[in-house]
Coordinates of C-alpha atoms in Angstrom, one line a residue:
X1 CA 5.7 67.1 -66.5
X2 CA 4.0 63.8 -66.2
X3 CA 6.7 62.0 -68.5
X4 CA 9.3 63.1 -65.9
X5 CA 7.1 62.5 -62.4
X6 CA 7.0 58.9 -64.1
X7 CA 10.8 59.2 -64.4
X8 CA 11.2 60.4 -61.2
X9 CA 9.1 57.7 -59.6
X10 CA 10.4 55.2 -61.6
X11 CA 14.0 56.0 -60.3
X12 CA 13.0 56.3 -57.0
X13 CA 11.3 52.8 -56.6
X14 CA 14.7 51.8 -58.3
X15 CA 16.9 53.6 -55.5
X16 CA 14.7 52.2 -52.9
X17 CA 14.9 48.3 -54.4
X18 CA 19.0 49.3 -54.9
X19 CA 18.8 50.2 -51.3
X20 CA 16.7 47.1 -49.9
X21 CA 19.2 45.0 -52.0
X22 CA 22.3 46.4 -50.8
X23 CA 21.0 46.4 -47.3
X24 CA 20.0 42.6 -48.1
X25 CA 23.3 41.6 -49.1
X26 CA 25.0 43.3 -46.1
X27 CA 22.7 41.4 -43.8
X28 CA 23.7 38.5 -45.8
X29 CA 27.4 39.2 -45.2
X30 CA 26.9 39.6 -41.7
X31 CA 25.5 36.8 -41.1
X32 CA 28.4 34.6 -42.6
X33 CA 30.7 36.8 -41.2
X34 CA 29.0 35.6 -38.3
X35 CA 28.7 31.9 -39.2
X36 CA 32.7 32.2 -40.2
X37 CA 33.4 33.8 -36.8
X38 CA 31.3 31.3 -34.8
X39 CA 32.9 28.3 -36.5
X40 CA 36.4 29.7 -35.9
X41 CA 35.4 29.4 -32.5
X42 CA 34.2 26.0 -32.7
X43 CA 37.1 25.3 -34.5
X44 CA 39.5 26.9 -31.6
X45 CA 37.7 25.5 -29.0
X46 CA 37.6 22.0 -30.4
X47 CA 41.7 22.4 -31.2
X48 CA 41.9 23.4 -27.8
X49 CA 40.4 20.2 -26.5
X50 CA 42.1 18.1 -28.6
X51 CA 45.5 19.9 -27.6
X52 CA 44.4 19.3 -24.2
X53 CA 43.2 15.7 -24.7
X54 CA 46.5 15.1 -26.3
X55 CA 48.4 17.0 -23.8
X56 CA 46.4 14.9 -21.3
X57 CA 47.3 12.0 -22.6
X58 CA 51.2 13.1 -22.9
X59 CA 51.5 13.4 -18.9
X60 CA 49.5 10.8 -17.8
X61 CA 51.5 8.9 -14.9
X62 CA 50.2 5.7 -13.8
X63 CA 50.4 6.3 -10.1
X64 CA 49.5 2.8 -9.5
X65 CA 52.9 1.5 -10.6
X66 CA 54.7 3.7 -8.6
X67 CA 53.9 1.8 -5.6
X68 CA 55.9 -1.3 -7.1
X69 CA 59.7 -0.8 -7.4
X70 CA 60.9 0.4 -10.6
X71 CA 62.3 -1.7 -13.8
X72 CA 65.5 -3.4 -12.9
X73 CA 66.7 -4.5 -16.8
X74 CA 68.2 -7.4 -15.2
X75 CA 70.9 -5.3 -12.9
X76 CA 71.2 -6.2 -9.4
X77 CA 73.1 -4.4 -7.1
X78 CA 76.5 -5.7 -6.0
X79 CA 79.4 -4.0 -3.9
X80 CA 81.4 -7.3 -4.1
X81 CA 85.4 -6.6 -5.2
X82 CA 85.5 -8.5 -9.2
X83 CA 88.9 -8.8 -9.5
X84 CA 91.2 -10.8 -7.7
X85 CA 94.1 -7.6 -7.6
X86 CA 91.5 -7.1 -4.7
X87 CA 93.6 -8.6 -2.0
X88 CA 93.2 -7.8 2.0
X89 CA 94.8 -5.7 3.8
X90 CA 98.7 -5.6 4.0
X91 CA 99.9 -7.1 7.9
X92 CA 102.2 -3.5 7.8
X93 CA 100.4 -0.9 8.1
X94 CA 102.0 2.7 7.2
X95 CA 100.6 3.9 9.9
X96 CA 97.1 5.3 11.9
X97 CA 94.4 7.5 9.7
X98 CA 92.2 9.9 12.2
X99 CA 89.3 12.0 10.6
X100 CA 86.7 14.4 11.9
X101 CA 83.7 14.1 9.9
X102 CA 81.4 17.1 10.1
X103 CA 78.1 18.3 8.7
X104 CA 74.8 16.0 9.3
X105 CA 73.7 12.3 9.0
X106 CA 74.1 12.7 5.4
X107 CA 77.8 14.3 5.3
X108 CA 79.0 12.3 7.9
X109 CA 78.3 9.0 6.5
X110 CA 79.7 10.1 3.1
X111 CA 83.0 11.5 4.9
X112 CA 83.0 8.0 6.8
X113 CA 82.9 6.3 3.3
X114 CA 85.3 8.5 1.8
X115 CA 87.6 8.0 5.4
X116 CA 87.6 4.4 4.7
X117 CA 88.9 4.9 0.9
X118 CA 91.6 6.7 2.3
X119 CA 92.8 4.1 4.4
X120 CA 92.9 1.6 1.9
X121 CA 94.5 4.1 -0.7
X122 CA 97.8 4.7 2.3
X123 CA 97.2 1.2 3.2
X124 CA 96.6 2.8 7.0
X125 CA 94.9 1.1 9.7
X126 CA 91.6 3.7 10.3
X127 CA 90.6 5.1 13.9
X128 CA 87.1 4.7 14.1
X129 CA 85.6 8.1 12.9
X130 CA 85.1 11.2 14.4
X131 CA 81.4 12.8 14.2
X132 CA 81.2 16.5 14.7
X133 CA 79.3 17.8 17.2
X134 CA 77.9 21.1 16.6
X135 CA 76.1 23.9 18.3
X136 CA 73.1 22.7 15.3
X137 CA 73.1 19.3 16.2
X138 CA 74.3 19.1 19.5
X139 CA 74.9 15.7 19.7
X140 CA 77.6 14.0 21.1
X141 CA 76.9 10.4 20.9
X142 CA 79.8 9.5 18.7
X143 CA 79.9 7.0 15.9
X144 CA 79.7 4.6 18.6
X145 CA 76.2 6.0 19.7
X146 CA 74.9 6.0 16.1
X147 CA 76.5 3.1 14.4
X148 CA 77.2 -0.7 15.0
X149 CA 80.4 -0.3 15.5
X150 CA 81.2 -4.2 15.9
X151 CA 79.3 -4.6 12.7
X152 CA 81.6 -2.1 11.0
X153 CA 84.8 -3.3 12.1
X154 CA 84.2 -7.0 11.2
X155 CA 82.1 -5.9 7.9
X156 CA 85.4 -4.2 6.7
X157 CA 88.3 -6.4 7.7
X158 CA 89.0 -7.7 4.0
X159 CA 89.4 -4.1 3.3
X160 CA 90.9 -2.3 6.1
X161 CA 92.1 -2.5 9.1
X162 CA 90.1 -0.5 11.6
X163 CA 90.9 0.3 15.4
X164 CA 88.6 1.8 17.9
X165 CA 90.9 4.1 19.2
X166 CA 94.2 5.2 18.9
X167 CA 97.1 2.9 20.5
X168 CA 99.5 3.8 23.5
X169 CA 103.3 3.8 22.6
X170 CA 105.9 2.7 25.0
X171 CA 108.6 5.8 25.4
X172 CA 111.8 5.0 26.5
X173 CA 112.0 5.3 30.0
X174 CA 108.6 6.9 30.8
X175 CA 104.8 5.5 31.0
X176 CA 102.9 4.6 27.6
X177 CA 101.6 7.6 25.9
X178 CA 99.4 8.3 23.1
X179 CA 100.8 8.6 19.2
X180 CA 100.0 12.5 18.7
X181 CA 98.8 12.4 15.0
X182 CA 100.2 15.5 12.7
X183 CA 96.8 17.7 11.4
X184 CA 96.3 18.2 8.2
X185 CA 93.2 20.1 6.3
X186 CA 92.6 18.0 3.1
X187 CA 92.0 20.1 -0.5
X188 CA 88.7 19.9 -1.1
X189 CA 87.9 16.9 -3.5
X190 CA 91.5 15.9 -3.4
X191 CA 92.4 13.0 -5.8
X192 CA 93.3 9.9 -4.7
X193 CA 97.0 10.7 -5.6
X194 CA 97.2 13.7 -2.5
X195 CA 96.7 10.2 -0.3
X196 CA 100.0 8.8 -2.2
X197 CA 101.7 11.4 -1.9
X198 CA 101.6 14.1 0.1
X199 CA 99.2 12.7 3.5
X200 CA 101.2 9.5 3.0
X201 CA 104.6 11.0 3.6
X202 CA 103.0 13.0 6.8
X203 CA 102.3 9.8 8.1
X204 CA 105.2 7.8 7.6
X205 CA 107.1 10.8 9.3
X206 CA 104.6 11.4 12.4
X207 CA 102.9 7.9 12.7
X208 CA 99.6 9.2 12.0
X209 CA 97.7 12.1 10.6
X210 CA 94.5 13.5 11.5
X211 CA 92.4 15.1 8.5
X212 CA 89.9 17.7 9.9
X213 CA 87.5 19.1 8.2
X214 CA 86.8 15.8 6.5
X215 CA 83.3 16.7 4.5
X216 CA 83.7 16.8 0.4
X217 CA 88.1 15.9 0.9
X218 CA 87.9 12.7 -1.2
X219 CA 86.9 13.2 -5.3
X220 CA 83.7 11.4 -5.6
X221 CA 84.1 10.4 -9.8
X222 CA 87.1 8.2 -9.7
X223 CA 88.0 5.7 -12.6
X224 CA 88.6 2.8 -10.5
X225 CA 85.6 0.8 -10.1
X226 CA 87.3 -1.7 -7.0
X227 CA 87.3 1.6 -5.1
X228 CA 83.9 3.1 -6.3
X229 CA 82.8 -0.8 -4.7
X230 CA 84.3 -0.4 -1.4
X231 CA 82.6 3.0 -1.0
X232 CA 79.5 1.4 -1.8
X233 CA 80.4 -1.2 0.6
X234 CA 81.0 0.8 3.6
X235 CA 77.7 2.8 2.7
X236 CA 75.1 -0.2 2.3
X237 CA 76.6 -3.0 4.3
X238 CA 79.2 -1.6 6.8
X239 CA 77.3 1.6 8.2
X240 CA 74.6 -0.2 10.0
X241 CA 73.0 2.1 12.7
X242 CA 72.3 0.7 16.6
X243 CA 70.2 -2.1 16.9
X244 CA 67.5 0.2 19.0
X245 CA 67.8 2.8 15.9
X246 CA 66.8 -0.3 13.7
X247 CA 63.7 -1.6 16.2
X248 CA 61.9 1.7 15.9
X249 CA 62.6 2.1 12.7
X250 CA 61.2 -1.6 11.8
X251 CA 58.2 -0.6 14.1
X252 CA 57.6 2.8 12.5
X253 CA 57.5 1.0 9.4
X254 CA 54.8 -1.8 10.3
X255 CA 52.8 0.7 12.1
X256 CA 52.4 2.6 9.2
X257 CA 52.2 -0.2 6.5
X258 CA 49.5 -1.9 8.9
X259 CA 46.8 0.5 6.9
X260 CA 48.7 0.0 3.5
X261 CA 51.5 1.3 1.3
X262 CA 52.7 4.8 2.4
X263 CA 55.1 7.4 1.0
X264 CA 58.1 9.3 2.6
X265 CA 58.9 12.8 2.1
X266 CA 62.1 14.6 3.3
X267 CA 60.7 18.1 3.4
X268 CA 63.3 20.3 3.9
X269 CA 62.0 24.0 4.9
X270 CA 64.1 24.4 8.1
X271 CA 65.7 27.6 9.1
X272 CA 69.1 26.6 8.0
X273 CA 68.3 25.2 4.6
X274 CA 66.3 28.3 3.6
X275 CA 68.6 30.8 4.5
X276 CA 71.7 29.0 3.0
X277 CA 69.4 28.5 -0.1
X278 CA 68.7 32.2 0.1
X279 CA 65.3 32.2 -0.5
X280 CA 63.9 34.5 1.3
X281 CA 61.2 36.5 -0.2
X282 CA 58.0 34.0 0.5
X283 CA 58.2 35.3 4.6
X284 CA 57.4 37.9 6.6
X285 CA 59.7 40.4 7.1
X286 CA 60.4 39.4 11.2
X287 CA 61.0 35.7 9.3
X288 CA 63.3 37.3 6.6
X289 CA 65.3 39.4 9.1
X290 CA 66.1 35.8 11.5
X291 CA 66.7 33.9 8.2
X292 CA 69.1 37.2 7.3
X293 CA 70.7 36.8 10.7
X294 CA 71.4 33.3 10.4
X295 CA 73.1 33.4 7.0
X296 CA 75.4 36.0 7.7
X297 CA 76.3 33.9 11.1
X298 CA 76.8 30.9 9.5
X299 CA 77.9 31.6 5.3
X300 CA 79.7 33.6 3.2
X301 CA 78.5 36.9 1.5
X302 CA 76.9 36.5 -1.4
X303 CA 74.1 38.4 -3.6
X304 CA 70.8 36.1 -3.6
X305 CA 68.1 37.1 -5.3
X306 CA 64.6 34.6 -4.9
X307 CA 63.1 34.5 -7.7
X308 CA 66.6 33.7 -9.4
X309 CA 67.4 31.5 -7.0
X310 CA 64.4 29.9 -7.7
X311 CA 64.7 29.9 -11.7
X312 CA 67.6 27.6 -11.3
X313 CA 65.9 25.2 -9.0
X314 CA 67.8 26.5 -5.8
X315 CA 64.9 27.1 -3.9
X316 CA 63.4 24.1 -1.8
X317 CA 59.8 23.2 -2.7
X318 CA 57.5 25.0 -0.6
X319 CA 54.9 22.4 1.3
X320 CA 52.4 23.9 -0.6
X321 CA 54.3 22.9 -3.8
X322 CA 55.0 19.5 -2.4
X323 CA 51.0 18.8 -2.3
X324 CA 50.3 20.1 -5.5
X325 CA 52.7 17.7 -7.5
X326 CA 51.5 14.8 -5.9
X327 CA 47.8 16.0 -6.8
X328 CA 48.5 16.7 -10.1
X329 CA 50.7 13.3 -10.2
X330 CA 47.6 11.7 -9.3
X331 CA 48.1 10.6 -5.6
X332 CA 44.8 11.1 -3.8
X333 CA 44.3 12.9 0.0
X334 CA 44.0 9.0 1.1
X335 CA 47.7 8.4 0.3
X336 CA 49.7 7.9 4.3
X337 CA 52.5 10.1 4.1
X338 CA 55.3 10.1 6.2
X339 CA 57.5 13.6 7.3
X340 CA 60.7 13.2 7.9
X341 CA 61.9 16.6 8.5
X342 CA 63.1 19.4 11.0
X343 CA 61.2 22.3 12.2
X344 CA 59.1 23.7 9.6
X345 CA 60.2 27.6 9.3
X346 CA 57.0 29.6 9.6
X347 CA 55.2 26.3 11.0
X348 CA 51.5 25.4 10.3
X349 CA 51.2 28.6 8.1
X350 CA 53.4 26.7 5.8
X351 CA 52.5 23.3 6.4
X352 CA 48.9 23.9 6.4
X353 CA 48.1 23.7 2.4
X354 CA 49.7 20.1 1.8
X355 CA 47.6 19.3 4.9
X356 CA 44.8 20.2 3.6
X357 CA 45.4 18.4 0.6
X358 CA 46.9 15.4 2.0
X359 CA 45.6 14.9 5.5
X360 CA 47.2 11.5 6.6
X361 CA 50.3 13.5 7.4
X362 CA 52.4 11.5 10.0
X363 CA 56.2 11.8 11.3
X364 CA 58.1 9.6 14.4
X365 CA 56.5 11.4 17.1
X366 CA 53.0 10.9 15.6
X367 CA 53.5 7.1 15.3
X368 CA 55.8 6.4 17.9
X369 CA 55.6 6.8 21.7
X370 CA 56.9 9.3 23.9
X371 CA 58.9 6.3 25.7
X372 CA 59.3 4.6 22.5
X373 CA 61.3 7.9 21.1
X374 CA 62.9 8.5 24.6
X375 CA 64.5 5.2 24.6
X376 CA 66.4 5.9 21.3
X377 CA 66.9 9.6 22.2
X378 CA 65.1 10.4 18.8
X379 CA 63.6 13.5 19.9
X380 CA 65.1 17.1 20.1
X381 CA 68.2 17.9 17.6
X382 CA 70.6 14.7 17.9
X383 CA 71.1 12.9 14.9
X384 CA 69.5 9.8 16.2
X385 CA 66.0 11.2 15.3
X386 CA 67.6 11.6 11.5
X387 CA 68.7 8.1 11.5
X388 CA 65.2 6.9 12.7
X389 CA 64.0 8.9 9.6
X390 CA 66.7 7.7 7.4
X391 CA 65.7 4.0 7.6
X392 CA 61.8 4.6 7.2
X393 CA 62.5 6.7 4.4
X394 CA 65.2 3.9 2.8
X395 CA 61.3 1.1 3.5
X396 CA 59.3 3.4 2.3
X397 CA 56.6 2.7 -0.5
X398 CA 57.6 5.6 -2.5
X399 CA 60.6 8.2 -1.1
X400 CA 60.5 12.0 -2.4
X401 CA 63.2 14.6 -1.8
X402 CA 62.1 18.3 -1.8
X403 CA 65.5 19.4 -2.2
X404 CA 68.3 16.9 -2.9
X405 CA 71.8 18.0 -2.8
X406 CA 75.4 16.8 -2.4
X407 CA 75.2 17.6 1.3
X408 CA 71.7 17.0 1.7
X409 CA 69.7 14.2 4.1
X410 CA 68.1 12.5 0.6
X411 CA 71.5 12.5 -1.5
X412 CA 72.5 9.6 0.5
X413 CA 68.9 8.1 1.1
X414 CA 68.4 7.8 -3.3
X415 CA 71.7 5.7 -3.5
X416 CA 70.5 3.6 -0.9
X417 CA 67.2 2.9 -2.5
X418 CA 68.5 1.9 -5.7
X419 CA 71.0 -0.4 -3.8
X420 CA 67.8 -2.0 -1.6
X421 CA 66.5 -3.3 -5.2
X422 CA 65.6 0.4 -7.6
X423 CA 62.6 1.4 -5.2
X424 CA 60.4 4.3 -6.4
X425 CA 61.5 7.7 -5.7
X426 CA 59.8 11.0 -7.0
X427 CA 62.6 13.8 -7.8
X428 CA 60.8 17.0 -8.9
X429 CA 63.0 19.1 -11.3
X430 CA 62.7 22.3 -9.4
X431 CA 64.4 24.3 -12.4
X432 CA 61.8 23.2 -14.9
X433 CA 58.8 23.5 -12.3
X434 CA 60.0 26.9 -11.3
X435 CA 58.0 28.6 -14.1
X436 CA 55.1 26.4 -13.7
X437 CA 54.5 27.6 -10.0
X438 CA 55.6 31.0 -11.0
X439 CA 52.5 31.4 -13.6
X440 CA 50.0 30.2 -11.2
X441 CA 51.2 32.7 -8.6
X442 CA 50.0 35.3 -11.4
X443 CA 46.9 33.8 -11.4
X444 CA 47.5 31.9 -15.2
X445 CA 46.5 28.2 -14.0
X446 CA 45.3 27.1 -17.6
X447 CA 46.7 23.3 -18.2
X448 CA 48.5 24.0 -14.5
X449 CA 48.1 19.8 -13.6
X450 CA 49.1 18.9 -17.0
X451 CA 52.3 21.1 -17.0
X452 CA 53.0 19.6 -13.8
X453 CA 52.5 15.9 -14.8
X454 CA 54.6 16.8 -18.3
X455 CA 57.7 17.7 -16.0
X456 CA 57.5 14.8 -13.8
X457 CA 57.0 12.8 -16.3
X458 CA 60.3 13.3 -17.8
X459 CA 62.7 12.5 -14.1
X460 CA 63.7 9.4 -13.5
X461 CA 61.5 7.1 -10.5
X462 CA 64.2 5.0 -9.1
X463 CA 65.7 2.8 -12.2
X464 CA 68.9 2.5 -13.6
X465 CA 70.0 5.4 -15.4
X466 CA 73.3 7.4 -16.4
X467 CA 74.9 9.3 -13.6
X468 CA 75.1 13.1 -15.1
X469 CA 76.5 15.9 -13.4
X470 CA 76.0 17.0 -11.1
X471 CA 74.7 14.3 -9.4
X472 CA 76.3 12.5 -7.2
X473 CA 77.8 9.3 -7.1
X474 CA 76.3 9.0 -3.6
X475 CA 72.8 9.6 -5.2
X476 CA 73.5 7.2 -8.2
X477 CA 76.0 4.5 -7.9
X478 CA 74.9 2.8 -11.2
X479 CA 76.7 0.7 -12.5
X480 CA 79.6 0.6 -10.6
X481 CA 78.0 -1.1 -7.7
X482 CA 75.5 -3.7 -9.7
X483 CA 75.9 -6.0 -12.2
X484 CA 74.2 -8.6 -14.4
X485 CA 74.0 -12.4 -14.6
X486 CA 73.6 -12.2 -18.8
X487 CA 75.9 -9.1 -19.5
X488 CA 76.1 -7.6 -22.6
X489 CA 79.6 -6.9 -21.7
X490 CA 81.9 -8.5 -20.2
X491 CA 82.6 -5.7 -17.0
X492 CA 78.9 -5.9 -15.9
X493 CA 79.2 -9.6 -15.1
X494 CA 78.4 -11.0 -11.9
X495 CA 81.2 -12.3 -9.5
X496 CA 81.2 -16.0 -10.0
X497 CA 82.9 -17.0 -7.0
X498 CA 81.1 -17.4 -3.5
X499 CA 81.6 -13.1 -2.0
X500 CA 81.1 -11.5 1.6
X501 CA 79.7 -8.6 0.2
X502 CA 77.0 -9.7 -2.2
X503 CA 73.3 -9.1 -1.6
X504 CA 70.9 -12.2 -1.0
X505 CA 68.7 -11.9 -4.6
X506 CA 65.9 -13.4 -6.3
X507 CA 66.1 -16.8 -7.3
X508 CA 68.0 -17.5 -10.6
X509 CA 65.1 -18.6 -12.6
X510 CA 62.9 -15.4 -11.0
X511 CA 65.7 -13.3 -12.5
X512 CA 65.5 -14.6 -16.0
X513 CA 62.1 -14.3 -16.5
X514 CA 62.6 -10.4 -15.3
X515 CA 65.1 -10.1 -17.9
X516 CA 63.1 -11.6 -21.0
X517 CA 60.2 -8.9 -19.9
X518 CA 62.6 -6.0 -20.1
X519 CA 64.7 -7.4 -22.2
X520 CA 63.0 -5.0 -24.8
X521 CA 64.1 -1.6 -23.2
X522 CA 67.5 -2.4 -22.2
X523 CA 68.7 0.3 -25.1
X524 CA 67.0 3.0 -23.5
X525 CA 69.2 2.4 -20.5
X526 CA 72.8 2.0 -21.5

């Protein structure tokens, strides 16, 4: 009986050292189960920063450079004719070329370049332009309100003939009367051989033929670079607005560069933009019911949904949206901005957040007088009040479009800018920022500024680049409109002989030294 207490307490200490081993071990395991899980955590959270650092350092933008015109490889613009094919305009004309140009600022001036092409294509002596005056705009100052239409004329007279108005006829045995032209509604993006042909033989039969609508009736990517010139011509030299559109303008523009460089921005959130955009959703439902009411006035059916709308970049930026990029860009609430836009649908509820963000917010009214605006008639609806904003947009520091289309206010302004020597734009991708904005609205903002940088990062900030569709030729008339002094081909040479057309530039020796600093990324361009 002892012999097998002994046992028995001789097993039991055994069980109960088995047991406070076992238990030993599993506090051991534990605790480098916990040691593993804690360094995978250190691990994560140090890959995390360093994806993060890296991503950082990915989308970095030097926001300081952007205040200095981009990288010009060498090009400089030129609308000058190179060949000498290029003659003047024949003494016999085939007639008289009349054209209603409708739409905006932006698709009238592109209608009066494409009006001009037409001329010279049916060698017809142009009647100055037509604007359209419509119940949006309600303007009726003319091209002769708007433009200089001395300065036209004579800018133009190597290239076409152009009259003022159309010219009386003597009828046999009865007073003067006016030559009736025959109407004809151009095919949208009609080719230059529709001019030889068919609106040619109109007007050799009537005298003269008027083309109404005339928005979109020329096509815009034409293998002839002597025409692709004379567009550019018309657009940066001949279309010079009145010389009181030009003194506010200039004024506007030293007011506002008296305190620094400043940035433009075409915000475009007006009633009409928004509900041919479809993009509807973001408003109350009174708003969505006038925006409904307006697009079924004014466009065709068509099923719009927002948020695929917006997935494809359809959708202008919101203000809100607009103030974000430029934080995340790195532009700080002391950056002067200037507005150049319409009534703001939904008004200071919209407006609001890039206020708050940026609060040096300024537009014409804000930095001109009331008898400074009256003078120009640059207040209210008219188009003068555009063209005001057109040419403080074109001096502007930095220019950004919120919505740039072929029929848009910008489309024509971007051109322009890389004519007046490739100054900085900012054109937000709206299809790849889409996603971005949509993920914050769900409340995932992880690595939101870097996202935003990484897609702005990859556009273009107003240098040279490849024209791809669908952008316009309008918005990008590289290189057909600029050449080079040391060409690596022959085509991109500068005219040699003494043009009308040609921009003053930089001094010869000013140039070369720009070309040996950028020699080195010429391949990245072309």
């Amino acid at each position: 009986m002892g012999a097998k207490r002994g046992a028995s307490a001789g097993g039991g200490g055994g069980g109960r050292a088995w047991k406070q081993m076992s238990a030993g071990v599993k506090g051991l395991a534990c605790c480098v189960s916990a040691c593993a899980f804690v360094l995978l955590l250190c691990m994560f959270y140090l890959l995390t920063r360093i994806r993060e650092e890296r991503m950082n350092a990915q989308s970095k933008i030097e926001v300081e450079t952007l205040w200095s015109s981009a990288p010009s490889y060498g090009w400089r613009p030129s609308a000058a004719p190179r060949f000498s094919s290029w003659m003047p305009p024949s003494e016999k004309s085939n007639g008289y070329l009349l054209v209603r140009c409708n739409g905006g600022l932006n698709q009238q001036r592109t209608a009066i370049c494409n009006a001009v092409l037409a001329a010279r294509i049916m060698n017809a002596t142009l009647v100055l332009p037509e604007l359209d005056t419509n119940s949006y705009w309600h303007d009726k100052s003319g091209f002769p309100g708007i433009y200089d239409v001395d300065h036209f004329i004579d800018s133009l007279k190597h290239d076409v003939k152009i009259v003022k108005s159309m010219p009386s006829v003597q009828l046999s045995g009865k007073k003067n009367k006016k030559l009736k032209a025959f109407q004809i509604r151009p095919p949208r993006d009609a080719p230059p051989s529709w001019y030889e042909t068919f609106a040619l033989e109109k007007m050799k039969e009537h005298g003269a033929v008027y083309l109404t609508p005339f928005s979109h009736r020329l096509a815009e990517d034409l293998t002839n670079h002597e025409y692709q010139r004379l567009r550019c011509r018309v657009n940066f030299h001949a279309l010079r607005f009145r010389k009181e559109v030009m003194q506010l303008s200039h004024l506007i523009v030293q007011r506002l560069h008296s305190e620094g460089p400043f940035m433009a921005i075409h915000l475009r959130f007006e009633m009409d933009m928004l509900a041919f955009a479809g993009c509807l959703a973001i408003f109350t439902p009174e708003e969505q019911k006038i925006l409904q009411k307006y697009r079924d006035q004014n466009f065709a059916q068509k099923r719009l949904v927002y948020n695929e709308r917006r997935l494809i970049g359809k959708c202008p930026l919101t203000p809100e949206e607009v103030g974000l990029i430029l934080h995340a860009m790195g532009f700080n609430n002391s950056t002067r901005i200037y507005v150049a836009a319409g009534d703001i649908f939904g008004g200071e509820r919209f407006l609001s957040p890039l206020r708050s963000l940026f609060p040096r917010l300024d537009n014409r009214s804000t930095i001109a007088t009331v008898d400074e605006l009256g003078a120009v008639n640059a207040e209210g609806r008219g188009l003068l009040g555009p063209a005001v904003d057109y040419m403080v947009c074109l001096m502007a520091d930095i220019f950004m479009p919120t919505y740039d289309g072929p029929s848009n206010f910008a489309n024509n302004l971007l051109g322009h800018r890389l004519f007046e020597g490739f100054r900085t734009t900012v054109r937000p991708d709206r299809k790849a920022l889409a996603p971005v904005f949509m993920d914050r609205e769900k409340g995932w903002i992880q690595n939101f500024e870097q996202k935003i940088r990484l897609v702005m990062k990859n556009t273009w900030f107003g240098g040279p680049h490849p024209r791809i569709s669908p952008e316009s030729f309008y918005t990008n008339p590289w290189s057909e409109c600029f050449c080079k002094t040391r060409p690596e081909i022959s085509a991109d040479k500068c005219p040699s002989s003494p043009v009308l057309y040609q921009k003053p530039q930089e001094s010869e020796s000013a140039l070369l030294a720009t070309e040996n600093l950028q020699n080195e990324h010429l391949t990245n361009i072309r």
